[in-house]
Short mmCIF file of C-alpha atoms in Angstrom, two decimals:
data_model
loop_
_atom_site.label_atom_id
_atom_site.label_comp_id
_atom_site.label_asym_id
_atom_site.label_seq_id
_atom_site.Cartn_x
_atom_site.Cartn_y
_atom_site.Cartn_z
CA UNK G 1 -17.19 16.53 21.19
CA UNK G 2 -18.99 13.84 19.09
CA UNK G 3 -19.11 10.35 19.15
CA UNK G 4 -17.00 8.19 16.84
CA UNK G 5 -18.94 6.66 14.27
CA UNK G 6 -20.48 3.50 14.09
CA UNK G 7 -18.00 2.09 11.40
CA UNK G 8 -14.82 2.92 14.07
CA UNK G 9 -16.57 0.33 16.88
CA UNK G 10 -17.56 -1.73 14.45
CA UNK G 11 -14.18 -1.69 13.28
CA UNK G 12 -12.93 -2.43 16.72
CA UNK G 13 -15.30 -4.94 17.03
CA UNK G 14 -14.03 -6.73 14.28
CA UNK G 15 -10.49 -6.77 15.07
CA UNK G 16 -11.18 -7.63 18.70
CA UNK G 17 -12.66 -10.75 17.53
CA UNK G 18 -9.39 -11.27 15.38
CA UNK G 19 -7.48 -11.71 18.45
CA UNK G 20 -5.39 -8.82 17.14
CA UNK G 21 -4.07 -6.17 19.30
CA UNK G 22 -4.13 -2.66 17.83
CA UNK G 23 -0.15 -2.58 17.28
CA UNK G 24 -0.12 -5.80 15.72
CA UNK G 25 -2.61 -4.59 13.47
CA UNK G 26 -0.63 -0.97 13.08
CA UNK G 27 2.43 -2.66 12.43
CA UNK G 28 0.95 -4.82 9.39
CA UNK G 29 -0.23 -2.16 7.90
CA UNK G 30 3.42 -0.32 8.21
CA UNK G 31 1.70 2.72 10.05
CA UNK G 32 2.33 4.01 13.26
CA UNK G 33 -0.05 3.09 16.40
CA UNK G 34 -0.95 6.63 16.95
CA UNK G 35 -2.68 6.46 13.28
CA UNK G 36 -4.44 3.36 13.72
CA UNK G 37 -5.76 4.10 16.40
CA UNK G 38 -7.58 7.39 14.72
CA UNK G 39 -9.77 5.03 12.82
CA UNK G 40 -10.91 2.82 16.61
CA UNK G 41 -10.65 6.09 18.68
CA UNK G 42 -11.51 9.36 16.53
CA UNK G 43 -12.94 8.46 13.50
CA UNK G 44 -16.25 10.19 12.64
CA UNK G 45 -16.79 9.59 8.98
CA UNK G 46 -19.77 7.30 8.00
CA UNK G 47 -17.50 5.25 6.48
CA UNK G 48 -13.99 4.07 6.39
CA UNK G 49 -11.96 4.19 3.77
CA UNK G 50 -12.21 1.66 0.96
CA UNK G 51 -8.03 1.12 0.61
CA UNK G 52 -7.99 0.62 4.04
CA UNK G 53 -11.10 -1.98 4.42
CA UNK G 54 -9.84 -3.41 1.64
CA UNK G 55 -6.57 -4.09 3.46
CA UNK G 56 -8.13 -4.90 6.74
CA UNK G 57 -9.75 -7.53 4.86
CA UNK G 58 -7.20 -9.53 3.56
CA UNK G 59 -5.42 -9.17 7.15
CA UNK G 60 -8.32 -9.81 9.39
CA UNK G 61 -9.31 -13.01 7.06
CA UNK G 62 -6.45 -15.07 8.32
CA UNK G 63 -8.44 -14.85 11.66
CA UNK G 64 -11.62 -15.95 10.38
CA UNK G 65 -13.48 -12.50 9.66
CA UNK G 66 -15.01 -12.50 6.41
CA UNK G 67 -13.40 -9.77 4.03
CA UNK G 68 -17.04 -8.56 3.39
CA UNK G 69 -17.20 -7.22 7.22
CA UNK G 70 -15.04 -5.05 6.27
CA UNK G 71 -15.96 -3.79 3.34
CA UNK G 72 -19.69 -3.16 4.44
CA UNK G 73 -17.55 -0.26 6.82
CA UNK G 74 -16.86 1.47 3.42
CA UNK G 75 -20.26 1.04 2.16
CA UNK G 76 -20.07 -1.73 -0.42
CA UNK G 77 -22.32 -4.94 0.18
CA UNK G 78 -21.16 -8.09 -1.85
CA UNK G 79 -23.33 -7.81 -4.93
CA UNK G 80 -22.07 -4.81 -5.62
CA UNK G 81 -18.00 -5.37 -4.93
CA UNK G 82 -16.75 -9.29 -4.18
CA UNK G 83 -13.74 -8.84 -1.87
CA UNK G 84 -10.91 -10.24 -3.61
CA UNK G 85 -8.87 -13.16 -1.82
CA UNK G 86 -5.97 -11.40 -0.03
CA UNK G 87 -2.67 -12.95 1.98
CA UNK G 88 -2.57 -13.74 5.17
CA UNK G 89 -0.04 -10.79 5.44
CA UNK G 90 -1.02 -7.27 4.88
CA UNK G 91 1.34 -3.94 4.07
CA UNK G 92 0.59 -0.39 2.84
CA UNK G 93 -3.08 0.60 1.87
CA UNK G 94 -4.87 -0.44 -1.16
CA UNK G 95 -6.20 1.74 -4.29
CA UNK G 96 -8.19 1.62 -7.11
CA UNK G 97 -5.21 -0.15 -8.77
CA UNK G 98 -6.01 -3.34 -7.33
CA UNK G 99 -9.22 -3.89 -9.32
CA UNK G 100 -7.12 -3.79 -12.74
CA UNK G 101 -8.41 -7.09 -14.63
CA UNK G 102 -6.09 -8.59 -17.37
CA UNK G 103 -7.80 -9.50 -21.04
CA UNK G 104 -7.93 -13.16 -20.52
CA UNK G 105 -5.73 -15.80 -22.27
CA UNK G 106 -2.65 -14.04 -23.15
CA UNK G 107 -0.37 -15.67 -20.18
CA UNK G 108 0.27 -12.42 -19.13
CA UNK G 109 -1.65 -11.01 -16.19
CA UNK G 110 0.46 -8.40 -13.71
CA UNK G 111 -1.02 -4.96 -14.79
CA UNK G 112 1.90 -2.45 -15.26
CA UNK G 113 0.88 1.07 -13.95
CA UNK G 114 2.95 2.92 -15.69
CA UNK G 115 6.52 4.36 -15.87
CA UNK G 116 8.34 5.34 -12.73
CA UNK G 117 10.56 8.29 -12.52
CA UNK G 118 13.58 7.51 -10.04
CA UNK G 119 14.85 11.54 -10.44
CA UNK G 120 13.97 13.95 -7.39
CA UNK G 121 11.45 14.86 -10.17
CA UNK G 122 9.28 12.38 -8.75
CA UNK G 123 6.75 10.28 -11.06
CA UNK G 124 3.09 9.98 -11.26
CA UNK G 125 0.94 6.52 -10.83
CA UNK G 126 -1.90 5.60 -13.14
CA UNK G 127 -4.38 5.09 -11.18
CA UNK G 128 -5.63 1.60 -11.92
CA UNK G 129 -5.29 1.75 -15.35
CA UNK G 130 -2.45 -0.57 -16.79
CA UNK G 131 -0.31 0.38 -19.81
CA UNK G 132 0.37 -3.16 -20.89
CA UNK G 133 0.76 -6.42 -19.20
CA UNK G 134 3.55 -8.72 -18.45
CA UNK G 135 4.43 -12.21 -17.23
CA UNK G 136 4.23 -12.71 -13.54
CA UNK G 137 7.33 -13.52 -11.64
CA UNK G 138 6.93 -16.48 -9.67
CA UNK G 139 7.17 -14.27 -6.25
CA UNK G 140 4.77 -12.70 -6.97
CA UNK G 141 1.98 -15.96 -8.03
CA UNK G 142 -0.99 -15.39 -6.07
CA UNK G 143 -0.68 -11.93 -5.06
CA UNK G 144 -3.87 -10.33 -6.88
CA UNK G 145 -3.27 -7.10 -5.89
CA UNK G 146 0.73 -7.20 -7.21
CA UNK G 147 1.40 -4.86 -10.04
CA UNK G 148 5.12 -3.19 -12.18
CA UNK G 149 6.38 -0.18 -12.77
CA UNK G 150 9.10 1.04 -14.83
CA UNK G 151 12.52 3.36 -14.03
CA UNK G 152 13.00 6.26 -15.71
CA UNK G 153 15.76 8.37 -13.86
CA UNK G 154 18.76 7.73 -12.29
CA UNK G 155 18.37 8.69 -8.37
CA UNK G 156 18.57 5.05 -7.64
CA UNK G 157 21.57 3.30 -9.67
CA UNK G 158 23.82 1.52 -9.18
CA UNK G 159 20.89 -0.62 -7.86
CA UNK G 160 18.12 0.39 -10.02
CA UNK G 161 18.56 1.76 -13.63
CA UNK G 162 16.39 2.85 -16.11
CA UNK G 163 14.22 0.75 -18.21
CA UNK G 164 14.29 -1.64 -15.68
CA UNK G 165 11.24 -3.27 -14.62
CA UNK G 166 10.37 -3.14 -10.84
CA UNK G 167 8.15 -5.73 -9.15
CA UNK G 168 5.67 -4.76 -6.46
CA UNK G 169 3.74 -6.14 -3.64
CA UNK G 170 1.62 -4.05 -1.66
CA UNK G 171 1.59 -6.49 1.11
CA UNK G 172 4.75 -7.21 1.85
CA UNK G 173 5.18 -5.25 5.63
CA UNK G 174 8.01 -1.93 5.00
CA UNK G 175 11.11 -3.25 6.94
CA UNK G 176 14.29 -0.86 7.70
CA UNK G 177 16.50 -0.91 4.32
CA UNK G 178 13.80 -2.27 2.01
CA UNK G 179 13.24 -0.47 -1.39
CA UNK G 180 9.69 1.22 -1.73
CA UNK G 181 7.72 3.02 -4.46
CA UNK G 182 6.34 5.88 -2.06
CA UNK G 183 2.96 7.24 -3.16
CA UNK G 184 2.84 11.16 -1.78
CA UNK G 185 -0.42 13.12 -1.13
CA UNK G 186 0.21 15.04 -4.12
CA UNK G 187 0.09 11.81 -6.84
CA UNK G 188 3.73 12.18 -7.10
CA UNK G 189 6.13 9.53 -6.50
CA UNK G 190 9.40 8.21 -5.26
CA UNK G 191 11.82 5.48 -5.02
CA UNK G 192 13.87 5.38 -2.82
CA UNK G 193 15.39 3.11 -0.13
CA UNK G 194 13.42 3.12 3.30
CA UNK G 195 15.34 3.42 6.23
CA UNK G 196 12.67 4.46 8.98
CA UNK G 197 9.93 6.22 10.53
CA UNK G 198 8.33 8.02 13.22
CA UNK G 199 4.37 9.62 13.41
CA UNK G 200 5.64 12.24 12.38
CA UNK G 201 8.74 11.80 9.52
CA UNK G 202 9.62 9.26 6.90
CA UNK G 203 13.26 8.61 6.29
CA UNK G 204 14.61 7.33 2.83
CA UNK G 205 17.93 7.31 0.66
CA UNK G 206 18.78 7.76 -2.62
CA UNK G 207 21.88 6.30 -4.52
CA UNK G 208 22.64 8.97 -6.60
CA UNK G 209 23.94 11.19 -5.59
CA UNK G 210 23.65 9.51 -2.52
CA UNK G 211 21.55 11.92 0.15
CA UNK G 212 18.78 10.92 3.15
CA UNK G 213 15.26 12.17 2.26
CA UNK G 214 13.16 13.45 5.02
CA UNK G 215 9.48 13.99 4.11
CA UNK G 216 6.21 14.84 6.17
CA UNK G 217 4.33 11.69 7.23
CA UNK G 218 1.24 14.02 6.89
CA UNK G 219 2.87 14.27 2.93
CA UNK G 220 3.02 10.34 2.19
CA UNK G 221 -0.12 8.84 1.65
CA UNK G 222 1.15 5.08 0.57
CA UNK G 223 4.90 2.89 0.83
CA UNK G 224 4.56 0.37 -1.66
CA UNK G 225 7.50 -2.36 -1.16
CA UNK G 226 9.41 -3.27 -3.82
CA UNK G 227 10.34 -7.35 -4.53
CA UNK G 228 12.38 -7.20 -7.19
CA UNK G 229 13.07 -5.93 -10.75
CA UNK G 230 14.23 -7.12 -14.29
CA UNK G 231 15.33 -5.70 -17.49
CA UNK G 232 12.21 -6.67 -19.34
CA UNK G 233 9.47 -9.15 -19.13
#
């Protein structure tokens, strides 16, 4: 069997000097400890993943580690990719998304990534590149990597209809009965309600008509928490 690679003990490295165990790190990131752990204990790539140095970055940072640790394990130095300033707090992965930059001076700066389907039809993300943009709600001030989406279906009412606008931020930890936009392998998407977890299954609910979702955890690839919505913006 090989070794790991050098970017998993330099990854452990890193977070041992956080003074972060490897569930409190797990549970930050919403995943289970099992699939942390891949990246300390079995990892073999050269390098890690960019979403997830990304959001090792902005959680390891509140200990003191510069972001840029972390993204030298993907294989970016600074001149090439400044780390953006992240929360102390950190949730699902990151994507390309989070680079989105707004044309200055219009007082409108949270990127919306296009329109959500609520139906079992599932919807599709853009990745990174915003339809329009809209005024920031003041939840979500500071949050660089925050973004909207809209509804289109009606899985989800009486709590979300269409049109509506939905606020995200992709740091806020997944908690039991929290409302998520859930990113699967496949590009599609969900929204859904998220009730729980396991290595191995994701559980959600839908409104209407109201049913419990079971997917794959192997078929999710991101829960993105939703933190509140509006009619328009």
């Amino acid at each position: 069997m090989s070794e790991i690679s050098e970017a998993a003990r330099r990854l452990k490295q890193l977070r041992e000097r956080s003074g972060l165990s490897m569930r409190q790190v797990a549970d930050a990131l919403g995943w289970s400890l099992t699939r942390y752990q891949h990246y300390e204990d079995r990892y073999k790539r050269r390098w890690l993943p960019l979403d997830l140095a990304r959001q090792l970055g902005g959680l390891f940072e509140s200990r003191g580690i510069d972001p840029q640790e972390l993204l030298a394990l993907a294989g970016l130095e600074a001149p090439d990719l400044p780390a953006p300033r992240m929360g102390p707090v950190s949730g699902p992965a990151l994507s390309a998304r989070d680079l989105v930059t707004p044309p200055p001076g219009l007082g409108r700066d949270l990127p919306v990534l296009g329109a959500v389907k609520g139906g079992s039809e599932g919807f599709y993300f853009n990745e990174g590149e915003a339809k329009e943009y809209v005024l920031r709600p003041t939840g979500l001030q500071g949050v660089a990597n925050a973004f909207a989406l809209y509804v289109d279906g009606d899985s989800m009412e009486p709590r979300y209809f269409a049109g509506e606008m939905l606020y995200v931020n992709p740091n806020r930890p997944i908690t039991k009965g929290c409302f998520v936009a859930i990113e699967l392998a496949d590009g599609q998407g969900l929204i859904k309600q998220f009730l729980r977890r396991s290595d191995d299954l994701i559980v959600l609910r839908q409104f209407n008509p109201p049913k419990d979702l079971r997917l794959a955890a192997r078929d999710v690839k991101r829960l993105y928490r939703i933190t509140g919505s509006a009619e328009t913006s």
